CSV table of N, CA, C and O in Angstrom, one decimal:
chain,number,residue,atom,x,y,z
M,5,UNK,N,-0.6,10.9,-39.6
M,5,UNK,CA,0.0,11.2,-38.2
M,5,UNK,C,1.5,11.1,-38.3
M,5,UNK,O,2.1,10.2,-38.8
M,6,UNK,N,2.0,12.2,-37.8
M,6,UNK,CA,3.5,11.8,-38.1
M,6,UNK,C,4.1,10.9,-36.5
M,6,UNK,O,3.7,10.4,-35.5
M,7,UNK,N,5.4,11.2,-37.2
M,7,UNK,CA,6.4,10.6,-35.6
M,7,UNK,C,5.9,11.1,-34.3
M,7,UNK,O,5.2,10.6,-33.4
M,8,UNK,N,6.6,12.8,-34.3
M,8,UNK,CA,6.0,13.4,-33.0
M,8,UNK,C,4.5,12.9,-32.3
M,8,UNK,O,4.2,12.8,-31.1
M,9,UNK,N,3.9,12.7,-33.4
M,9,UNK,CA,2.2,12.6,-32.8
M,9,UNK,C,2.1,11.6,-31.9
M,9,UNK,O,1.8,11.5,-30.7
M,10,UNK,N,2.6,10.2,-33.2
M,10,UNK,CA,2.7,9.0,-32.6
M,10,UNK,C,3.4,8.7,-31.3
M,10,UNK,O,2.8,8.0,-30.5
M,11,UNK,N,4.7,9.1,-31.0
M,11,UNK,CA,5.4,9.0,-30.1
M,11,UNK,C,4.5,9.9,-28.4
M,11,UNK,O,4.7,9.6,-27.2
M,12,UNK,N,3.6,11.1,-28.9
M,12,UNK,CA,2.7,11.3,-28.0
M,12,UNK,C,1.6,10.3,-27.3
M,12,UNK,O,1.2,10.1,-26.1
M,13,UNK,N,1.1,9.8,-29.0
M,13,UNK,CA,-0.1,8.9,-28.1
M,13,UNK,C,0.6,7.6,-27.8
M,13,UNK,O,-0.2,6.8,-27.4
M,14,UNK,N,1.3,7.3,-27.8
M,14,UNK,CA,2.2,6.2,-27.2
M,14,UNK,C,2.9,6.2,-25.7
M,14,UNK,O,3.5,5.3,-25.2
M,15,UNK,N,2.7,6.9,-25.4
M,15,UNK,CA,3.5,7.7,-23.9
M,15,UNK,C,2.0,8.0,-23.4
M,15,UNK,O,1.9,7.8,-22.2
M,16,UNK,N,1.2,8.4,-24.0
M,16,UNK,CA,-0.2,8.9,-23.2
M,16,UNK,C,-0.8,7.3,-23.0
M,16,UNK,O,-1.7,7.3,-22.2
M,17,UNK,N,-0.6,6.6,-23.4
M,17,UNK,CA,-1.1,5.6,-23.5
M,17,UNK,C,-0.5,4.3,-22.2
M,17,UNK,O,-1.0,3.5,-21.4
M,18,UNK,N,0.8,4.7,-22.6
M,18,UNK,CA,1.6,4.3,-21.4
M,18,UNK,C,1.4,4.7,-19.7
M,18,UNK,O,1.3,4.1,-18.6
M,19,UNK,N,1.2,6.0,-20.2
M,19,UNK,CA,0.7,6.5,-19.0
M,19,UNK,C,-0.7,5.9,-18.1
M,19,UNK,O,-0.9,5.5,-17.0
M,20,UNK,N,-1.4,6.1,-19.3
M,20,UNK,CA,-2.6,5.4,-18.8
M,20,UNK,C,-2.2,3.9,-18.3
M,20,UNK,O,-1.8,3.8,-17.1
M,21,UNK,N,-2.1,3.3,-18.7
M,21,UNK,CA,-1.7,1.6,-18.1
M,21,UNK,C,-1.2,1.8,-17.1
M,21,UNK,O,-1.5,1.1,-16.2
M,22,UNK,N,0.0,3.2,-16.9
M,22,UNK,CA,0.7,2.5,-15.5
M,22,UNK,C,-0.3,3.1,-14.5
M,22,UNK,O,-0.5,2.5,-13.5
M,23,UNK,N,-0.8,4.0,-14.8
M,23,UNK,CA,-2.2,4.5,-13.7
M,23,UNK,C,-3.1,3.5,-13.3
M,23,UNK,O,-3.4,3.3,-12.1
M,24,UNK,N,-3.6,2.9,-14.0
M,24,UNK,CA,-4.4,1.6,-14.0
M,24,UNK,C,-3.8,0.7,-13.2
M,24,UNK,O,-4.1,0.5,-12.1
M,25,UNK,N,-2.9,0.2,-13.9
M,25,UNK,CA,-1.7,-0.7,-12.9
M,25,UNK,C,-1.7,-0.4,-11.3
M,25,UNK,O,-2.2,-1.1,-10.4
M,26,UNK,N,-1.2,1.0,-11.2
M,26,UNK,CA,-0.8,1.6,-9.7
M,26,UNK,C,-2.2,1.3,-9.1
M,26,UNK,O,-2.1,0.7,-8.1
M,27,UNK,N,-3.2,1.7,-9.4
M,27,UNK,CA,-4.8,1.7,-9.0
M,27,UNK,C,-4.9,0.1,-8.5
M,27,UNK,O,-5.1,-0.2,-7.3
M,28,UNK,N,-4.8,-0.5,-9.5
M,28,UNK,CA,-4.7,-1.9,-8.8
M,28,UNK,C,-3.8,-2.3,-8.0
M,28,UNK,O,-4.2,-3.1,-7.0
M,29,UNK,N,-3.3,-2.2,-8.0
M,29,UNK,CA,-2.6,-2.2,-6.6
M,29,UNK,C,-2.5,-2.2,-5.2
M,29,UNK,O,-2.1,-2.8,-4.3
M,30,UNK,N,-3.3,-1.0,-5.7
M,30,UNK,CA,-3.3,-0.2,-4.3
M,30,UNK,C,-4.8,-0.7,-3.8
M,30,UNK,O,-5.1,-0.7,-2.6
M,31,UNK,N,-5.9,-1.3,-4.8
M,31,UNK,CA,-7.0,-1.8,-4.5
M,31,UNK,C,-6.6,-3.1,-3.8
M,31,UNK,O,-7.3,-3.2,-2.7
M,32,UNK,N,-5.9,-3.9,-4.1
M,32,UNK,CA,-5.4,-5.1,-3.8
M,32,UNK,C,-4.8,-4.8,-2.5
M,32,UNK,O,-5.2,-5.6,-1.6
M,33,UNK,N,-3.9,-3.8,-2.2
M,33,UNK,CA,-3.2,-4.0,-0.6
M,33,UNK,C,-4.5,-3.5,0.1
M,33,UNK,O,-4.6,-4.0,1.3
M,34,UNK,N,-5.6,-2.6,-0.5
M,34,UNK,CA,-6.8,-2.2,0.4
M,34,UNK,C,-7.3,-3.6,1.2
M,34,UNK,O,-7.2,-3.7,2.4
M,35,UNK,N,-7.6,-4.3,0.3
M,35,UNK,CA,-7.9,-5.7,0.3
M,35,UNK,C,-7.4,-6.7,1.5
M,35,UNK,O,-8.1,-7.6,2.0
M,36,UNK,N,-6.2,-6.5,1.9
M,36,UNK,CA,-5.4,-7.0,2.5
M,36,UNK,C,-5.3,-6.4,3.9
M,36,UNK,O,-5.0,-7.0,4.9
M,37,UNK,N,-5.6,-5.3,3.9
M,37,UNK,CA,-5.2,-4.1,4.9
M,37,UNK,C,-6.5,-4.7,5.9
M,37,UNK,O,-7.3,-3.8,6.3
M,38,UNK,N,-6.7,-5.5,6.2
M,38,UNK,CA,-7.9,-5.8,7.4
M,38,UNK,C,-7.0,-5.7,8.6
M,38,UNK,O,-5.8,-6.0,8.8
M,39,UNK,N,-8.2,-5.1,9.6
M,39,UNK,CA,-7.0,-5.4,10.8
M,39,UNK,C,-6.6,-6.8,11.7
M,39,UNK,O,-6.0,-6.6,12.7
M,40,UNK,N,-6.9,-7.7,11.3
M,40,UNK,CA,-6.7,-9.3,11.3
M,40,UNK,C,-5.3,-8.8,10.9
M,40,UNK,O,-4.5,-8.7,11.8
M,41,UNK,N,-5.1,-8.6,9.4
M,41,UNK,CA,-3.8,-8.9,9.2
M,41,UNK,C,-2.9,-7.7,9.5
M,41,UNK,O,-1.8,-8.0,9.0
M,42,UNK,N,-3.1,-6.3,10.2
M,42,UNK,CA,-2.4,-5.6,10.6
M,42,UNK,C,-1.8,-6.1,12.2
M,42,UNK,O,-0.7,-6.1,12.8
M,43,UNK,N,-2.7,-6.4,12.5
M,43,UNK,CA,-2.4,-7.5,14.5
M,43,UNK,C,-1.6,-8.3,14.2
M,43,UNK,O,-0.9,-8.7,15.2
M,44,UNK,N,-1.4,-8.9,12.9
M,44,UNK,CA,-0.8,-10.5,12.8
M,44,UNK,C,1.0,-9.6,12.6
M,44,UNK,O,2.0,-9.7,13.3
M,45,UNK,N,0.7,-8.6,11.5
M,45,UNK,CA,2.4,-8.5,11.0
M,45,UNK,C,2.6,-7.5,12.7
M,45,UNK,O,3.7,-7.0,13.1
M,46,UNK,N,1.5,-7.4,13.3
M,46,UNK,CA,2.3,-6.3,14.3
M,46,UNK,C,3.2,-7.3,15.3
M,46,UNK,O,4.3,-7.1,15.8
M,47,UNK,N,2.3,-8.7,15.4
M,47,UNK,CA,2.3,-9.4,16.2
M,47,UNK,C,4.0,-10.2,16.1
M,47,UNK,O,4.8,-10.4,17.0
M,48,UNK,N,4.0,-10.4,14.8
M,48,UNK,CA,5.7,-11.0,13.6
M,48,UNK,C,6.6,-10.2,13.9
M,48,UNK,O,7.8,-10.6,14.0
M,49,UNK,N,6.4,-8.7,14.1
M,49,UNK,CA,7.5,-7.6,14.2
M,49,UNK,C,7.6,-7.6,15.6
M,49,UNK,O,8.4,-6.9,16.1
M,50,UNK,N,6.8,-8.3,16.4
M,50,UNK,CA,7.1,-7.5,17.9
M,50,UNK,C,8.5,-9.0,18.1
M,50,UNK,O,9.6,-9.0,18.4
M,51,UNK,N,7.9,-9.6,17.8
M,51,UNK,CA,8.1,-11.1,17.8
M,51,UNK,C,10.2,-11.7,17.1
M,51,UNK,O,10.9,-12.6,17.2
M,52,UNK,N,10.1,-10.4,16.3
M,52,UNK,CA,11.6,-10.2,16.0
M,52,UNK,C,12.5,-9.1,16.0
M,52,UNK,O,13.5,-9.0,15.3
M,53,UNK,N,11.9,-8.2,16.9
M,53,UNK,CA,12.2,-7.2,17.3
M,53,UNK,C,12.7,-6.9,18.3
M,53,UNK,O,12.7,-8.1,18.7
M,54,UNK,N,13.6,-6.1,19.6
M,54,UNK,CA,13.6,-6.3,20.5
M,54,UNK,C,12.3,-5.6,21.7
M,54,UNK,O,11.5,-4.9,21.1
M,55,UNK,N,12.1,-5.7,22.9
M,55,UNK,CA,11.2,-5.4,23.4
M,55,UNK,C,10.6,-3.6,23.4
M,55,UNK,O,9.5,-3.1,23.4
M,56,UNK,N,12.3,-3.0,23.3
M,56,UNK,CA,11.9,-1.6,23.5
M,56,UNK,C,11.6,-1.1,21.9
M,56,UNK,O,11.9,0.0,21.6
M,57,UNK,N,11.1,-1.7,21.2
M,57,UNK,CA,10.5,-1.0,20.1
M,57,UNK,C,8.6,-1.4,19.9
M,57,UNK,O,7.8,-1.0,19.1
M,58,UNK,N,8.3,-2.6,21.2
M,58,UNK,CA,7.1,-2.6,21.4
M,58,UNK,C,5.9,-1.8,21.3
M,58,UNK,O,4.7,-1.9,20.9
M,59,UNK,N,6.5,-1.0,21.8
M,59,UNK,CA,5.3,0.3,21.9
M,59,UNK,C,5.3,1.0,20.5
M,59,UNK,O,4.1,1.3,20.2
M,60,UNK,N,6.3,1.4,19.7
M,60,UNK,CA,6.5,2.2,18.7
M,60,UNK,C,5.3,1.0,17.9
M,60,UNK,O,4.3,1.7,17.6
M,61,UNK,N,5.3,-0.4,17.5
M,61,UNK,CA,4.8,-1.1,16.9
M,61,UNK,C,3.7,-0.9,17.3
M,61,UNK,O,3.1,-0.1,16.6
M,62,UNK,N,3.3,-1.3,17.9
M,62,UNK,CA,1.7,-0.7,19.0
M,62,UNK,C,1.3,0.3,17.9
M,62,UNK,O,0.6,0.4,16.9
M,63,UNK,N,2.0,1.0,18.7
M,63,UNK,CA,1.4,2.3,17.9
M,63,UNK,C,1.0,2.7,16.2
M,63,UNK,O,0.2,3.6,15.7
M,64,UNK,N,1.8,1.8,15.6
M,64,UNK,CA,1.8,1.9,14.1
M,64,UNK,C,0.7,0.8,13.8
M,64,UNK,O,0.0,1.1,12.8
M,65,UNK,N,0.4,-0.1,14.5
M,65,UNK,CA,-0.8,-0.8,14.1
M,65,UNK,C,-2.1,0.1,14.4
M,65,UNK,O,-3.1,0.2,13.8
M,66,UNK,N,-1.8,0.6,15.5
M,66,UNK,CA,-3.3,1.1,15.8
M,66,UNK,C,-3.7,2.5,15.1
M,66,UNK,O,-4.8,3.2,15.1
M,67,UNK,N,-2.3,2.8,14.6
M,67,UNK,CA,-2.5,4.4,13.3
M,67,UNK,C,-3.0,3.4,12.4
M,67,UNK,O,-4.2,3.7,12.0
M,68,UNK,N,-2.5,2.1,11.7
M,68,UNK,CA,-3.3,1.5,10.6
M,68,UNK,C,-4.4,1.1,10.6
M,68,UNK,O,-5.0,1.2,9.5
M,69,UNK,N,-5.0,0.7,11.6
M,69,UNK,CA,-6.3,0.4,12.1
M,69,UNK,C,-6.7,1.6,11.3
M,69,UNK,O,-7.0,1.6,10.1
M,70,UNK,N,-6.8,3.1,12.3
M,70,UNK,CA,-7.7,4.0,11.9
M,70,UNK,C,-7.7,4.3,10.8
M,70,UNK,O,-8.8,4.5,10.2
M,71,UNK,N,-6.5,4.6,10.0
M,71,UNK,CA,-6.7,4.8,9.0
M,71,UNK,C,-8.0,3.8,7.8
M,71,UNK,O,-8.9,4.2,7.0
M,72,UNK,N,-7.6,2.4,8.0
M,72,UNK,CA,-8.2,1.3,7.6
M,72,UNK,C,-9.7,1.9,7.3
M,72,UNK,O,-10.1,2.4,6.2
M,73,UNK,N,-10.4,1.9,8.3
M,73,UNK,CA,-11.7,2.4,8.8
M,73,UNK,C,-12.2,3.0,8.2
M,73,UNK,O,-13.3,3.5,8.5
């Protein structure tokens, strides 16, 4: 196997891990993404926010919700 080759499966290989990696990830915020805890950070942002961005927050929780679902 020369250089070129090696330096192929080496980078394909890499690739694969960071895919895996990213996959996990994204499994893990799945995980998190209940809507308990989308009410709670909506609840933190309304909470240090001023009032007129209430509604905008509102609304981003309850697009997360659906999507959730």
């Amino acid at each position: 196997m020369g250089t070129e080759d090696q330096a192929k499966d080496g980078l394909e290989g890499a690739a694969e891990k960071a895919k895996d990696g990213i996959e996990g990830l994204l499994d893990k915020a799945k995980e998190f993404m209940t809507d308990e805890n989308v009410e709670s950070a909506a609840e933190k942002i309304k909470g240090l926010t001023p009032d007129s961005v209430d509604s905008f927050v509102d609304k981003a929780a309850e697009q997360a919700k659906k999507l959730n679902g």
